[in-house]
Coordinates of C-alpha atoms in Angstrom, one line a residue:
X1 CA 0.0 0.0 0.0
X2 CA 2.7 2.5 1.0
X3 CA 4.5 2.0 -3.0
X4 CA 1.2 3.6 -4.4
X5 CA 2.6 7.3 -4.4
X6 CA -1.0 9.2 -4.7
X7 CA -3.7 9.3 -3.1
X8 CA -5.7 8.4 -6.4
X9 CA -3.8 5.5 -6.7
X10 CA -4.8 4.8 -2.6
X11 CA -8.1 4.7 -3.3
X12 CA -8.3 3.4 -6.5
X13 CA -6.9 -0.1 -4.7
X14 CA -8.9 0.4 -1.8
X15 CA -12.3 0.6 -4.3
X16 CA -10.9 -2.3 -6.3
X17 CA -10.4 -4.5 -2.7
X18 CA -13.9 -3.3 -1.8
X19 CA -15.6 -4.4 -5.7
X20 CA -14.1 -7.9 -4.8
X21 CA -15.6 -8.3 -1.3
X22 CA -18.8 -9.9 -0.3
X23 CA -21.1 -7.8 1.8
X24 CA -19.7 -7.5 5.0
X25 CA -16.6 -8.6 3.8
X26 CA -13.3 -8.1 6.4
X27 CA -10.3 -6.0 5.1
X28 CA -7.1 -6.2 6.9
X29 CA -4.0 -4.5 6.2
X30 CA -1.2 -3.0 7.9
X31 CA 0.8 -0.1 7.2
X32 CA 3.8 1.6 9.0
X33 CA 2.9 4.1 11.3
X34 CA 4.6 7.7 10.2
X35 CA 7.9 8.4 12.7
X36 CA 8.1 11.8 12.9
X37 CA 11.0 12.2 14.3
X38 CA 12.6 9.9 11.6
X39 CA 10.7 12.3 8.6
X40 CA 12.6 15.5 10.1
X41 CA 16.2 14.2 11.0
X42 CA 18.6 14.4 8.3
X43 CA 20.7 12.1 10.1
X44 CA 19.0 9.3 7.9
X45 CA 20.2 10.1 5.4
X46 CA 23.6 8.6 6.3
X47 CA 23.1 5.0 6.2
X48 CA 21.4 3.2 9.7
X49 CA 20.5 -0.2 10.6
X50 CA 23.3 -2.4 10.3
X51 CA 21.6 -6.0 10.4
X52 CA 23.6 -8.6 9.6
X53 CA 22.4 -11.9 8.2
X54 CA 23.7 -15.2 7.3
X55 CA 22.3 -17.2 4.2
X56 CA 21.9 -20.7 4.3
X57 CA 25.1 -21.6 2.2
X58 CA 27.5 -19.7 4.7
X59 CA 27.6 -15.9 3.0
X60 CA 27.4 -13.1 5.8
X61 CA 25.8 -10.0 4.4
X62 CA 24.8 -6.6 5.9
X63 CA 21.5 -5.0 5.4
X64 CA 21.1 -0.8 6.0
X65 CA 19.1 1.8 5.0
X66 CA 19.2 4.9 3.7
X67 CA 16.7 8.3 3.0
X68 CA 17.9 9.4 0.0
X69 CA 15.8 12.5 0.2
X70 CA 12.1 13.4 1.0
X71 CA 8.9 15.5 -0.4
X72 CA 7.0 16.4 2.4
X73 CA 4.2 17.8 0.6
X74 CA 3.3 14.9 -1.2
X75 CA 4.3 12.5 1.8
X76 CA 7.3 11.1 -0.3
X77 CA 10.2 9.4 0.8
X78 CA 13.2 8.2 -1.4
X79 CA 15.0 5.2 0.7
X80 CA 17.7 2.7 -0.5
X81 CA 18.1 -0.4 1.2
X82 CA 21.6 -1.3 0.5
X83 CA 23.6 -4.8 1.0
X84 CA 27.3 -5.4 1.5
X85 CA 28.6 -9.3 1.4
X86 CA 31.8 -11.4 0.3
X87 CA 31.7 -13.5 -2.3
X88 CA 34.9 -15.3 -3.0
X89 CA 37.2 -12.2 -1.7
X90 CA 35.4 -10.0 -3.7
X91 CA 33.2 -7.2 -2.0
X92 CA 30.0 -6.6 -3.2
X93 CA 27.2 -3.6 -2.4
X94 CA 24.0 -3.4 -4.1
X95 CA 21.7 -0.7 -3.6
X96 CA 18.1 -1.2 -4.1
X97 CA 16.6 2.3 -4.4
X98 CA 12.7 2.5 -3.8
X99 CA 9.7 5.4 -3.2
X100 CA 6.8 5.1 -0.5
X101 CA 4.1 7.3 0.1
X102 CA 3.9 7.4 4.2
X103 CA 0.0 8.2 5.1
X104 CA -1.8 9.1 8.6
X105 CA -4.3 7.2 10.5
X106 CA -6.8 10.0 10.0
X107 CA -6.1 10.1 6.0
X108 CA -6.7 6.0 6.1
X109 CA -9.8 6.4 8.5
X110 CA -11.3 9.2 5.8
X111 CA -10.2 6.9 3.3
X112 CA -12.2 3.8 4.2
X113 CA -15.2 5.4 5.0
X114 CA -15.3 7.2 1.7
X115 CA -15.1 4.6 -0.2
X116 CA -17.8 2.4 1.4
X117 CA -16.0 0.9 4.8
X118 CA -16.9 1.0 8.4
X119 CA -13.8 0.8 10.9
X120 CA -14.1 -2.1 13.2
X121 CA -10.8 -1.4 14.7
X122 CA -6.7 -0.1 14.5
X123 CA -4.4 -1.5 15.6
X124 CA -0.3 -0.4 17.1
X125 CA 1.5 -3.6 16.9
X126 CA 0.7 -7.6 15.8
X127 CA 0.2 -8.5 19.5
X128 CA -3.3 -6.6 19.3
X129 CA -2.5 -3.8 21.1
X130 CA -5.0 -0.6 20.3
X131 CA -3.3 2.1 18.6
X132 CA -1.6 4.3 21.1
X133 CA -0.9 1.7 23.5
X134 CA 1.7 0.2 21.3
X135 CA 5.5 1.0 21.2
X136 CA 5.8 4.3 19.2
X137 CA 5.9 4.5 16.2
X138 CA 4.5 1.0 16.2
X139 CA 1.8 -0.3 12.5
X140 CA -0.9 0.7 11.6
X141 CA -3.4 -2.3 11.4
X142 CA -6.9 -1.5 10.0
X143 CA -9.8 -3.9 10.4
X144 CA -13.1 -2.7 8.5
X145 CA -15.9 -4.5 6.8
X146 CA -17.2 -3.6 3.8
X147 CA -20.8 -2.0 4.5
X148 CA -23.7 -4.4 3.9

């Protein structure tokens, strides 16, 4: 949901889901909450996270990210995830550069409810918690049912 980069193309999916459910029909999905603090600090744009991983054939590679840059008035953000490995002595980085749209819970509330859903419930985290009592900046999981 967060690669379609307009709001047109939001709700366009969103009507599409809705012309393929049943009355009464349950949609679930899940999107990342908006970090704030993470959309103003430029310090993200130096590369961050640092996972390391093994694959299953021995090869130790490291997995980071990157903000390339941002438009803030059409809720853009330019990222590259980046890996760095070893393979036979030789080093290796490949960036994989990518755009999402990041939207509110308010926008996505509006958003269902225009286009024919009623809210059962959000949710902060996969354990269930309600939104707000999850870890910050925690998911966004929507439940709504397509009106009867």
């Amino acid at each position: 949901f967060q690669h379609l980069l307009t709001p047109q193309a939001q709700e366009d999916t969103v009507q599409h889901i809705k012309d393929y459910l049943m009355p009464g029909g349950i949609f679930v999905f899940d999107i990342f909450n908006p970090n704030i603090k993470m959309l103003a600090d430029d310090k993200f744009k130096q590369e961050f996270g640092a996972e390391q991983y093994v694959t299953k054939s021995g090869i130790r590679f490291v997995r980071k990210d990157r903000i390339d840059h941002r438009d803030y008035f059409n809720q853009l953000q330019f990222a590259e995830e980046i890996f760095e490995f070893e393979l036979n002595g030789k080093p290796y980085k490949i960036v994989d550069k990518y755009t999402t749209r990041y939207s509110f819970k308010n926008e996505i509330e509006l958003l269902l409810k225009y286009t024919g859903f009623q809210l059962l419930t959000i949710y902060g985290d996969f354990h269930k918690k309600e939104f707000g009592q999850a870890e910050y900046p925690g998911d966004l999981i929507f439940v709504a049912q397509k009106s009867r």
